[in-house]
Amino acid sequence: MDLQSRLADIDARIADAAVSAGRAPTEITRIVVTKFHPASLVRDLYALGVRDMGENRQQEFSAKAAEVTDLDDLRWHFIGQAQTNKARAIRAAASAVHSVDRARLADALDAAGAPDAAALDVFVQVNLTADAGRGGVGPADVVQLAAHIAASCPTLRLRGVMGVAPLDEPAASAFARLAAAGERVRTVVPDAGWMSAGMTGDFPEAIAAGATHLRIGSAITGPRPVHG
């Protein structure tokens, strides 16, 4: 299938999953992850009506975003692990950061924003695995991080939670834990109702659990380009 067909196929599957879960497809934002692909693909997607794009490596993100600054209603979602020393570069182009997993990163992103700048939408990333070395804050520490963002980071707007389902358990149970973490966040920030969850292989389960933002890559973009 070509790009337009792949996009249409995924959107139809998202709509079916939403209806099956008793939800409206319009509640769900489909983010196309464009990592490893050139800025020309971003333009092709934009021409097909896509407005939400995702990247997970700062250097590639910054370079690609700089090539498409004329697409003024494009929303970039940074979804990868972020280093504090990259916070300013990420903030310069991102509309949302899905991977805030520690207070130092929240503080760095906040400091990178001008006082009169639009608030940056952020998600608290929750580690859904048993490996403490993986990205994300532990479920027990979610409320503490949410409270820090709400109280100490005035240029950030906490929107909800993000998570990646582990490969060694059913996605549905992992996303149920993420939804529970989202409920705890809302005890601190009542309107933080967004949930970033679900990729190509598990987005129906994410939608059933309440996901509002899906991160879909190669099922839409096709295989990564071969270099060399």
C-alpha positions as protocol buffer text, in pm:
chain_id: "A"
residue {
  index: 1
  type: MET
  ca { x: 0 y: 0 z: 0 }
}
residue {
  index: 2
  type: ASP
  ca { x: 107 y: 358 z: -55 }
}
residue {
  index: 3
  type: LEU
  ca { x: 124 y: 620 z: 220 }
}
residue {
  index: 4
  type: GLN
  ca { x: -233 y: 740 z: 174 }
}
residue {
  index: 5
  type: SER
  ca { x: -366 y: 383 z: 185 }
}
residue {
  index: 6
  type: ARG
  ca { x: -167 y: 293 z: 495 }
}
residue {
  index: 7
  type: LEU
  ca { x: -291 y: 606 z: 671 }
}
residue {
  index: 8
  type: ALA
  ca { x: -651 y: 534 z: 576 }
}
residue {
  index: 9
  type: ASP
  ca { x: -619 y: 171 z: 689 }
}
residue {
  index: 10
  type: ILE
  ca { x: -486 y: 266 z: 1033 }
}
residue {
  index: 11
  type: ASP
  ca { x: -748 y: 537 z: 1076 }
}
residue {
  index: 12
  type: ALA
  ca { x: -1023 y: 287 z: 991 }
}
residue {
  index: 13
  type: ARG
  ca { x: -882 y: 42 z: 1245 }
}
residue {
  index: 14
  type: ILE
  ca { x: -864 y: 316 z: 1509 }
}
residue {
  index: 15
  type: ALA
  ca { x: -1226 y: 409 z: 1442 }
}
residue {
  index: 16
  type: ASP
  ca { x: -1335 y: 44 z: 1467 }
}
residue {
  index: 17
  type: ALA
  ca { x: -1149 y: -1 z: 1797 }
}
residue {
  index: 18
  type: ALA
  ca { x: -1303 y: 317 z: 1936 }
}
residue {
  index: 19
  type: VAL
  ca { x: -1655 y: 211 z: 1845 }
}
residue {
  index: 20
  type: SER
  ca { x: -1592 y: -135 z: 1993 }
}
residue {
  index: 21
  type: ALA
  ca { x: -1487 y: 34 z: 2317 }
}
residue {
  index: 22
  type: GLY
  ca { x: -1795 y: 255 z: 2320 }
}
residue {
  index: 23
  type: ARG
  ca { x: -1594 y: 566 z: 2242 }
}
residue {
  index: 24
  type: ALA
  ca { x: -1605 y: 830 z: 1971 }
}
residue {
  index: 25
  type: PRO
  ca { x: -1312 y: 819 z: 1727 }
}
residue {
  index: 26
  type: THR
  ca { x: -1293 y: 1198 z: 1754 }
}
residue {
  index: 27
  type: GLU
  ca { x: -1172 y: 1156 z: 2115 }
}
residue {
  index: 28
  type: ILE
  ca { x: -847 y: 1005 z: 1989 }
}
residue {
  index: 29
  type: THR
  ca { x: -543 y: 1185 z: 1846 }
}
residue {
  index: 30
  type: ARG
  ca { x: -336 y: 976 z: 1607 }
}
residue {
  index: 31
  type: ILE
  ca { x: 29 y: 1079 z: 1615 }
}
residue {
  index: 32
  type: VAL
  ca { x: 241 y: 964 z: 1321 }
}
residue {
  index: 33
  type: VAL
  ca { x: 594 y: 884 z: 1438 }
}
residue {
  index: 34
  type: THR
  ca { x: 834 y: 990 z: 1164 }
}
residue {
  index: 35
  type: LYS
  ca { x: 1169 y: 883 z: 1311 }
}
residue {
  index: 36
  type: PHE
  ca { x: 1434 y: 778 z: 1058 }
}
residue {
  index: 37
  type: HIS
  ca { x: 1231 y: 933 z: 776 }
}
residue {
  index: 38
  type: PRO
  ca { x: 1315 y: 1260 z: 598 }
}
residue {
  index: 39
  type: ALA
  ca { x: 1128 y: 1586 z: 631 }
}
residue {
  index: 40
  type: SER
  ca { x: 979 y: 1520 z: 287 }
}
residue {
  index: 41
  type: LEU
  ca { x: 765 y: 1248 z: 445 }
}
residue {
  index: 42
  type: VAL
  ca { x: 638 y: 1502 z: 698 }
}
residue {
  index: 43
  type: ARG
  ca { x: 530 y: 1719 z: 407 }
}
residue {
  index: 44
  type: ASP
  ca { x: 361 y: 1424 z: 238 }
}
residue {
  index: 45
  type: LEU
  ca { x: 172 y: 1340 z: 555 }
}
residue {
  index: 46
  type: TYR
  ca { x: 77 y: 1703 z: 605 }
}
residue {
  index: 47
  type: ALA
  ca { x: -68 y: 1710 z: 254 }
}
residue {
  index: 48
  type: LEU
  ca { x: -284 y: 1412 z: 355 }
}
residue {
  index: 49
  type: GLY
  ca { x: -421 y: 1604 z: 652 }
}
residue {
  index: 50
  type: VAL
  ca { x: -190 y: 1482 z: 930 }
}
residue {
  index: 51
  type: ARG
  ca { x: -117 y: 1754 z: 1185 }
}
residue {
  index: 52
  type: ASP
  ca { x: 30 y: 1556 z: 1477 }
}
residue {
  index: 53
  type: MET
  ca { x: 380 y: 1414 z: 1425 }
}
residue {
  index: 54
  type: GLY
  ca { x: 610 y: 1242 z: 1672 }
}
residue {
  index: 55
  type: GLU
  ca { x: 986 y: 1212 z: 1714 }
}
residue {
  index: 56
  type: ASN
  ca { x: 1195 y: 1049 z: 1985 }
}
residue {
  index: 57
  type: ARG
  ca { x: 1552 y: 1168 z: 1933 }
}
residue {
  index: 58
  type: GLN
  ca { x: 1631 y: 1532 z: 1995 }
}
residue {
  index: 59
  type: GLN
  ca { x: 1893 y: 1583 z: 1726 }
}
residue {
  index: 60
  type: GLU
  ca { x: 1679 y: 1432 z: 1450 }
}
residue {
  index: 61
  type: PHE
  ca { x: 1371 y: 1609 z: 1583 }
}
residue {
  index: 62
  type: SER
  ca { x: 1534 y: 1953 z: 1587 }
}
residue {
  index: 63
  type: ALA
  ca { x: 1678 y: 1914 z: 1238 }
}
residue {
  index: 64
  type: LYS
  ca { x: 1354 y: 1786 z: 1089 }
}
residue {
  index: 65
  type: ALA
  ca { x: 1136 y: 2045 z: 1258 }
}
residue {
  index: 66
  type: ALA
  ca { x: 1362 y: 2321 z: 1125 }
}
residue {
  index: 67
  type: GLU
  ca { x: 1294 y: 2203 z: 770 }
}
residue {
  index: 68
  type: VAL
  ca { x: 917 y: 2236 z: 797 }
}
residue {
  index: 69
  type: THR
  ca { x: 869 y: 2558 z: 991 }
}
residue {
  index: 70
  type: ASP
  ca { x: 639 y: 2683 z: 714 }
}
residue {
  index: 71
  type: LEU
  ca { x: 378 y: 2422 z: 818 }
}
residue {
  index: 72
  type: ASP
  ca { x: 251 y: 2653 z: 1087 }
}
residue {
  index: 73
  type: ASP
  ca { x: -30 y: 2438 z: 1229 }
}
residue {
  index: 74
  type: LEU
  ca { x: 185 y: 2128 z: 1262 }
}
residue {
  index: 75
  type: ARG
  ca { x: 203 y: 1988 z: 1617 }
}
residue {
  index: 76
  type: TRP
  ca { x: 524 y: 1809 z: 1712 }
}
residue {
  index: 77
  type: HIS
  ca { x: 512 y: 1554 z: 1994 }
}
residue {
  index: 78
  type: PHE
  ca { x: 843 y: 1460 z: 2154 }
}
residue {
  index: 79
  type: ILE
  ca { x: 800 y: 1102 z: 2275 }
}
residue {
  index: 80
  type: GLY
  ca { x: 1154 y: 978 z: 2349 }
}
residue {
  index: 81
  type: GLN
  ca { x: 1371 y: 983 z: 2658 }
}
residue {
  index: 82
  type: ALA
  ca { x: 1497 y: 1336 z: 2713 }
}
residue {
  index: 83
  type: GLN
  ca { x: 1819 y: 1457 z: 2869 }
}
residue {
  index: 84
  type: THR
  ca { x: 1798 y: 1773 z: 3075 }
}
residue {
  index: 85
  type: ASN
  ca { x: 2069 y: 1940 z: 2865 }
}
residue {
  index: 86
  type: LYS
  ca { x: 1850 y: 1891 z: 2557 }
}
residue {
  index: 87
  type: ALA
  ca { x: 1545 y: 2050 z: 2716 }
}
residue {
  index: 88
  type: ARG
  ca { x: 1588 y: 2389 z: 2550 }
}
residue {
  index: 89
  type: ALA
  ca { x: 1624 y: 2236 z: 2204 }
}
residue {
  index: 90
  type: ILE
  ca { x: 1321 y: 2014 z: 2258 }
}
residue {
  index: 91
  type: ARG
  ca { x: 1109 y: 2298 z: 2389 }
}
residue {
  index: 92
  type: ALA
  ca { x: 1201 y: 2517 z: 2092 }
}
residue {
  index: 93
  type: ALA
  ca { x: 1000 y: 2300 z: 1853 }
}
residue {
  index: 94
  type: ALA
  ca { x: 769 y: 2074 z: 2055 }
}
residue {
  index: 95
  type: SER
  ca { x: 399 y: 2130 z: 2114 }
}
residue {
  index: 96
  type: ALA
  ca { x: 396 y: 1844 z: 2365 }
}
residue {
  index: 97
  type: VAL
  ca { x: 649 y: 1630 z: 2551 }
}
residue {
  index: 98
  type: HIS
  ca { x: 524 y: 1284 z: 2643 }
}
residue {
  index: 99
  type: SER
  ca { x: 827 y: 1161 z: 2838 }
}
residue {
  index: 100
  type: VAL
  ca { x: 861 y: 1372 z: 3155 }
}
residue {
  index: 101
  type: ASP
  ca { x: 978 y: 1122 z: 3415 }
}
residue {
  index: 102
  type: ARG
  ca { x: 1166 y: 1323 z: 3675 }
}
residue {
  index: 103
  type: ALA
  ca { x: 1151 y: 1661 z: 3844 }
}
residue {
  index: 104
  type: ARG
  ca { x: 1486 y: 1777 z: 3701 }
}
residue {
  index: 105
  type: LEU
  ca { x: 1360 y: 1730 z: 3347 }
}
residue {
  index: 106
  type: ALA
  ca { x: 1035 y: 1911 z: 3426 }
}
residue {
  index: 107
  type: ASP
  ca { x: 1237 y: 2197 z: 3576 }
}
residue {
  index: 108
  type: ALA
  ca { x: 1465 y: 2215 z: 3270 }
}
residue {
  index: 109
  type: LEU
  ca { x: 1171 y: 2223 z: 3028 }
}
residue {
  index: 110
  type: ASP
  ca { x: 1003 y: 2489 z: 3241 }
}
residue {
  index: 111
  type: ALA
  ca { x: 1318 y: 2702 z: 3252 }
}
residue {
  index: 112
  type: ALA
  ca { x: 1347 y: 2679 z: 2874 }
}
residue {
  index: 113
  type: GLY
  ca { x: 1016 y: 2857 z: 2825 }
}
residue {
  index: 114
  type: ALA
  ca { x: 984 y: 3233 z: 2807 }
}
residue {
  index: 115
  type: PRO
  ca { x: 748 y: 3379 z: 3069 }
}
residue {
  index: 116
  type: ASP
  ca { x: 509 y: 3497 z: 2798 }
}
residue {
  index: 117
  type: ALA
  ca { x: 534 y: 3178 z: 2588 }
}
residue {
  index: 118
  type: ALA
  ca { x: 243 y: 2943 z: 2539 }
}
residue {
  index: 119
  type: ALA
  ca { x: 236 y: 2666 z: 2797 }
}
residue {
  index: 120
  type: LEU
  ca { x: 401 y: 2340 z: 2691 }
}
residue {
  index: 121
  type: ASP
  ca { x: 174 y: 2036 z: 2717 }
}
residue {
  index: 122
  type: VAL
  ca { x: 347 y: 1754 z: 2906 }
}
residue {
  index: 123
  type: PHE
  ca { x: 270 y: 1397 z: 3006 }
}
residue {
  index: 124
  type: VAL
  ca { x: 419 y: 1212 z: 3303 }
}
residue {
  index: 125
  type: GLN
  ca { x: 577 y: 897 z: 3165 }
}
residue {
  index: 126
  type: VAL
  ca { x: 502 y: 593 z: 3381 }
}
residue {
  index: 127
  type: ASN
  ca { x: 733 y: 291 z: 3385 }
}
residue {
  index: 128
  type: LEU
  ca { x: 504 y: -8 z: 3333 }
}
residue {
  index: 129
  type: THR
  ca { x: 784 y: -265 z: 3367 }
}
residue {
  index: 130
  type: ALA
  ca { x: 960 y: -417 z: 3668 }
}
residue {
  index: 131
  type: ASP
  ca { x: 1291 y: -276 z: 3543 }
}
residue {
  index: 132
  type: ALA
  ca { x: 1370 y: 44 z: 3733 }
}
residue {
  index: 133
  type: GLY
  ca { x: 1625 y: 134 z: 3465 }
}
residue {
  index: 134
  type: ARG
  ca { x: 1360 y: 178 z: 3198 }
}
residue {
  index: 135
  type: GLY
  ca { x: 1219 y: 520 z: 3110 }
}
residue {
  index: 136
  type: GLY
  ca { x: 937 y: 648 z: 3324 }
}
residue {
  index: 137
  type: VAL
  ca { x: 864 y: 725 z: 3686 }
}
residue {
  index: 138
  type: GLY
  ca { x: 760 y: 437 z: 3909 }
}
residue {
  index: 139
  type: PRO
  ca { x: 385 y: 413 z: 3965 }
}
residue {
  index: 140
  type: ALA
  ca { x: 432 y: 490 z: 4334 }
}
residue {
  index: 141
  type: ASP
  ca { x: 597 y: 822 z: 4251 }
}
residue {
  index: 142
  type: VAL
  ca { x: 352 y: 948 z: 3990 }
}
residue {
  index: 143
  type: VAL
  ca { x: 157 y: 1177 z: 4224 }
}
residue {
  index: 144
  type: GLN
  ca { x: 473 y: 1333 z: 4366 }
}
residue {
  index: 145
  type: LEU
  ca { x: 600 y: 1422 z: 4017 }
}
residue {
  index: 146
  type: ALA
  ca { x: 259 y: 1552 z: 3909 }
}
residue {
  index: 147
  type: ALA
  ca { x: 241 y: 1772 z: 4219 }
}
residue {
  index: 148
  type: HIS
  ca { x: 588 y: 1909 z: 4147 }
}
residue {
  index: 149
  type: ILE
  ca { x: 494 y: 2002 z: 3791 }
}
residue {
  index: 150
  type: ALA
  ca { x: 169 y: 2163 z: 3901 }
}
residue {
  index: 151
  type: ALA
  ca { x: 330 y: 2364 z: 4181 }
}
residue {
  index: 152
  type: SER
  ca { x: 674 y: 2449 z: 4047 }
}
residue {
  index: 153
  type: CYS
  ca { x: 662 y: 2457 z: 3667 }
}
residue {
  index: 154
  type: PRO
  ca { x: 435 y: 2745 z: 3563 }
}
residue {
  index: 155
  type: THR
  ca { x: 517 y: 2725 z: 3191 }
}
residue {
  index: 156
  type: LEU
  ca { x: 420 y: 2357 z: 3172 }
}
residue {
  index: 157
  type: ARG
  ca { x: 64 y: 2226 z: 3148 }
}
residue {
  index: 158
  type: LEU
  ca { x: 30 y: 1873 z: 3280 }
}
residue {
  index: 159
  type: ARG
  ca { x: -209 y: 1691 z: 3051 }
}
residue {
  index: 160
  type: GLY
  ca { x: -192 y: 1330 z: 3167 }
}
residue {
  index: 161
  type: VAL
  ca { x: 18 y: 1015 z: 3158 }
}
residue {
  index: 162
  type: MET
  ca { x: 215 y: 818 z: 2899 }
}
residue {
  index: 163
  type: GLY
  ca { x: 333 y: 460 z: 2899 }
}
residue {
  index: 164
  type: VAL
  ca { x: 474 y: 181 z: 2683 }
}
residue {
  index: 165
  type: ALA
  ca { x: 337 y: -168 z: 2737 }
}
residue {
  index: 166
  type: PRO
  ca { x: 602 y: -430 z: 2821 }
}
residue {
  index: 167
  type: LEU
  ca { x: 647 y: -717 z: 2579 }
}
residue {
  index: 168
  type: ASP
  ca { x: 621 y: -986 z: 2846 }
}
residue {
  index: 169
  type: GLU
  ca { x: 260 y: -933 z: 2953 }
}
residue {
  index: 170
  type: PRO
  ca { x: -76 y: -865 z: 2789 }
}
residue {
  index: 171
  type: ALA
  ca { x: -101 y: -502 z: 2684 }
}
residue {
  index: 172
  type: ALA
  ca { x: -446 y: -469 z: 2840 }
}
residue {
  index: 173
  type: SER
  ca { x: -319 y: -525 z: 3193 }
}
residue {
  index: 174
  type: ALA
  ca { x: -31 y: -280 z: 3145 }
}
residue {
  index: 175
  type: PHE
  ca { x: -263 y: -13 z: 3011 }
}
residue {
  index: 176
  type: ALA
  ca { x: -500 y: -72 z: 3304 }
}
residue {
  index: 177
  type: ARG
  ca { x: -212 y: 20 z: 3537 }
}
residue {
  index: 178
  type: LEU
  ca { x: -143 y: 329 z: 3328 }
}
residue {
  index: 179
  type: ALA
  ca { x: -508 y: 432 z: 3348 }
}
residue {
  index: 180
  type: ALA
  ca { x: -495 y: 387 z: 3726 }
}
residue {
  index: 181
  type: ALA
  ca { x: -186 y: 610 z: 3738 }
}
residue {
  index: 182
  type: GLY
  ca { x: -381 y: 867 z: 3540 }
}
residue {
  index: 183
  type: GLU
  ca { x: -657 y: 860 z: 3798 }
}
residue {
  index: 184
  type: ARG
  ca { x: -403 y: 932 z: 4071 }
}
residue {
  index: 185
  type: VAL
  ca { x: -259 y: 1222 z: 3871 }
}
residue {
  index: 186
  type: ARG
  ca { x: -608 y: 1371 z: 3852 }
}
residue {
  index: 187
  type: THR
  ca { x: -620 y: 1390 z: 4231 }
}
residue {
  index: 188
  type: VAL
  ca { x: -356 y: 1661 z: 4187 }
}
residue {
  index: 189
  type: VAL
  ca { x: -450 y: 1806 z: 3847 }
}
residue {
  index: 190
  type: PRO
  ca { x: -819 y: 1727 z: 3791 }
}
residue {
  index: 191
  type: ASP
  ca { x: -823 y: 1814 z: 3420 }
}
residue {
  index: 192
  type: ALA
  ca { x: -515 y: 1604 z: 3328 }
}
residue {
  index: 193
  type: GLY
  ca { x: -727 y: 1353 z: 3142 }
}
residue {
  index: 194
  type: TRP
  ca { x: -502 y: 1265 z: 2850 }
}
residue {
  index: 195
  type: MET
  ca { x: -342 y: 922 z: 2815 }
}
residue {
  index: 196
  type: SER
  ca { x: -68 y: 858 z: 2561 }
}
residue {
  index: 197
  type: ALA
  ca { x: -58 y: 484 z: 2498 }
}
residue {
  index: 198
  type: GLY
  ca { x: -71 y: 240 z: 2214 }
}
residue {
  index: 199
  type: MET
  ca { x: 144 y: 172 z: 1912 }
}
residue {
  index: 200
  type: THR
  ca { x: 91 y: -34 z: 1598 }
}
residue {
  index: 201
  type: GLY
  ca { x: 70 y: -367 z: 1778 }
}
residue {
  index: 202
  type: ASP
  ca { x: -146 y: -273 z: 2075 }
}
residue {
  index: 203
  type: PHE
  ca { x: -351 y: 37 z: 2003 }
}
residue {
  index: 204
  type: PRO
  ca { x: -690 y: -141 z: 2025 }
}
residue {
  index: 205
  type: GLU
  ca { x: -609 y: -240 z: 2385 }
}
residue {
  index: 206
  type: ALA
  ca { x: -492 y: 115 z: 2456 }
}
residue {
  index: 207
  type: ILE
  ca { x: -814 y: 261 z: 2320 }
}
residue {
  index: 208
  type: ALA
  ca { x: -1018 y: 19 z: 2533 }
}
residue {
  index: 209
  type: ALA
  ca { x: -823 y: 138 z: 2839 }
}
residue {
  index: 210
  type: GLY
  ca { x: -895 y: 504 z: 2764 }
}
residue {
  index: 211
  type: ALA
  ca { x: -601 y: 622 z: 2552 }
}
residue {
  index: 212
  type: THR
  ca { x: -647 y: 965 z: 2397 }
}
residue {
  index: 213
  type: HIS
  ca { x: -318 y: 975 z: 2203 }
}
residue {
  index: 214
  type: LEU
  ca { x: -175 y: 691 z: 1993 }
}
residue {
  index: 215
  type: ARG
  ca { x: 182 y: 677 z: 1864 }
}
residue {
  index: 216
  type: ILE
  ca { x: 184 y: 497 z: 1529 }
}
residue {
  index: 217
  type: GLY
  ca { x: 501 y: 460 z: 1322 }
}
residue {
  index: 218
  type: SER
  ca { x: 592 y: 212 z: 1050 }
}
residue {
  index: 219
  type: ALA
  ca { x: 237 y: 89 z: 993 }
}
residue {
  index: 220
  type: ILE
  ca { x: 179 y: 432 z: 837 }
}
residue {
  index: 221
  type: THR
  ca { x: 524 y: 551 z: 733 }
}
residue {
  index: 222
  type: GLY
  ca { x: 645 y: 220 z: 591 }
}
residue {
  index: 223
  type: PRO
  ca { x: 987 y: 69 z: 663 }
}
residue {
  index: 224
  type: ARG
  ca { x: 1269 y: 301 z: 752 }
}
residue {
  index: 225
  type: PRO
  ca { x: 1478 y: 422 z: 457 }
}
residue {
  index: 226
  type: VAL
  ca { x: 1792 y: 224 z: 377 }
}
residue {
  index: 227
  type: HIS
  ca { x: 2102 y: 442 z: 380 }
}
residue {
  index: 228
  type: GLY
  ca { x: 2431 y: 375 z: 209 }
}
